[in-house]
Amino acid sequence: MLLLDGKKLADELKAEIAQEVEQLKASGGKTPHLAAILVGNDGGSLTYVGHKVKSCEQVGFRSTLLHLDDSITEEFLLGEVKKLNEDKDIDGFIVQLPLPKHINPDKVIMAIDPKKDVDGFHPVNVGKVTLGLPAYVSATPLGITKILERYNIETSGKHCVVIGRSNIVGRPMSILMSGQGKTGNATVTVCHSKTKNLKEITLQADIIIAALGKPGFLTGDMVKEGAVVIDVGTTRVTDATAKNGWRLKGDANYAEVSPKCSAITPVPGGVGPMTVVSLLLNTLKAAKNEV
Ligand code: NAP
């Protein structure tokens, strides 16, 4: 069984990005600059944004964090988005989700200039990805395609079962896997909470992408021998023996599934680190005006 080590791959990609940034600077180009808007003090969001800012430093990017109070109005936030859209110094920016309940996330995402939308959530980018045009692919799906590419996982002609149809993971992943890109050309089945006989479907899969957020959901009896499993799930599960009192659990029951797989991503250390590095890849693209 091949362990698809997202942490190691993310470190390799960061080193490559850092080298490219050095070359850009040496040739008189600009230092890529990522901005992040964080509204409120949600624990998970603070951690994620912290990782993103730290990763920018590691590769030599500039980063700007706008930490706003959760009492701000939607109008105020839209004003901040407009300022970042117009700020020539900023190559790309993200608005960390979730937002407080009184702010409509769709309205905020729609307000981002698609050329600076390095999270790839704006409908223009989603549409371009669907059409196979140059665009920002959202970070988690992009990270998964990098894992498949770098570990030479054959996808062409394979049956890929995606569990989950969210706009940020399942849906874009199914589009990429069925597209004509390097890690595409698969025959894709998308499953969700209304899917019947899920086990019959997953047992036919050469590649399973589990993105439902239910720890240990994918059990050994749902996976055929030799399948590749990409475990996207990251759920905090209470664990008194862990330092923080919780542990991250994936959607696959690792002990049962891994002996049957030809390759699998661990949780933590699989898809998660690749998500952050994908944001850096998109920011580099933005700085080079490639989208
Ligand atoms: P989400 O928006 O909650 O979507 C979950 C999807 O799973 C939905 O489409 C839902 O179906 C489907 N689902 C739920 N129960 C199911 C069942 N019993 N059988 C089949 N499908 C079922 O979640 P998400 O944002 O896509 O995230 C999924 C997981 O990935 C979470 O654990 C999240 O934390 C993790 N994640 C990790 C990263 C990373 O960087 N590692 C990034 C993003 C997300 P319906 O549509 O019918 O409700």
XYZ file of C-alpha atoms in Angstrom, residues 157-255:
99
model
C -10.605 5.174 -17.983
C -10.882 4.466 -14.252
C -14.146 4.509 -12.344
C -14.014 7.290 -9.773
C -16.689 7.498 -7.090
C -16.946 10.869 -5.359
C -18.898 10.835 -2.095
C -20.178 14.358 -1.453
C -21.415 17.089 -3.806
C -20.489 20.312 -2.015
C -19.492 23.354 -4.048
C -16.019 23.417 -2.518
C -15.019 19.741 -2.777
C -17.325 17.061 -4.216
C -18.822 18.945 -7.165
C -15.599 20.527 -8.522
C -13.716 17.261 -7.917
C -16.240 15.327 -10.003
C -15.901 17.893 -12.803
C -12.096 17.690 -12.784
C -12.037 13.886 -12.705
C -14.381 13.671 -15.710
C -12.612 16.472 -17.617
C -9.822 16.104 -20.119
C -6.993 17.313 -17.878
C -3.897 15.353 -16.831
C -5.723 13.826 -13.892
C -9.073 13.486 -15.650
C -10.696 11.197 -18.190
C -12.226 9.074 -15.448
C -15.783 7.746 -15.490
C -17.314 9.515 -12.518
C -20.189 8.679 -10.192
C -21.216 11.389 -7.714
C -22.905 10.162 -4.528
C -24.661 12.137 -1.796
C -26.983 11.673 1.135
C -29.881 10.568 -1.098
C -27.829 7.934 -2.948
C -29.232 4.438 -2.587
C -27.063 1.316 -2.294
C -23.880 3.328 -1.814
C -21.829 0.245 -0.944
C -22.703 -1.404 -4.291
C -21.381 1.707 -6.022
C -18.187 2.185 -3.994
C -17.320 -1.503 -4.488
C -17.063 -0.781 -8.235
C -14.689 2.144 -7.732
C -11.049 2.191 -8.803
C -10.727 5.570 -7.082
C -12.857 6.757 -4.149
C -12.852 10.410 -3.116
C -14.592 10.604 0.254
C -15.719 14.146 1.119
C -18.719 13.927 3.392
C -17.441 14.851 6.848
C -18.525 11.662 8.631
C -15.548 10.143 10.483
C -14.890 6.486 9.659
C -17.885 6.321 7.276
C -16.041 4.429 4.509
C -15.484 0.966 5.943
C -13.348 -1.901 4.640
C -16.327 -3.795 3.173
C -17.138 -0.785 0.925
C -13.777 -0.820 -0.866
C -12.527 -3.231 -3.520
C -9.001 -4.674 -3.400
C -6.456 -2.342 -4.997
C -8.619 0.798 -4.978
C -7.123 4.261 -4.438
C -8.746 6.201 -1.582
C -8.524 9.979 -1.233
C -9.843 10.868 2.201
C -10.886 14.521 2.318
C -12.784 14.385 5.611
C -11.376 16.296 8.570
C -13.630 16.122 11.593
C -12.511 17.053 15.096
C -13.304 14.080 17.325
C -13.006 14.313 21.110
C -9.980 12.418 22.402
C -8.885 12.826 26.012
C -5.414 11.417 25.201
C -4.731 14.110 22.583
C -2.921 17.338 23.496
C -5.854 19.593 22.507
C -8.515 17.158 23.691
C -9.453 16.359 20.095
C -8.050 14.553 17.075
C -8.690 14.960 13.340
C -10.498 11.991 11.809
C -10.988 11.242 8.139
C -14.042 9.844 6.371
C -12.357 6.462 5.898
C -11.911 3.871 8.625
C -8.152 3.825 8.037
C -7.453 0.555 9.887
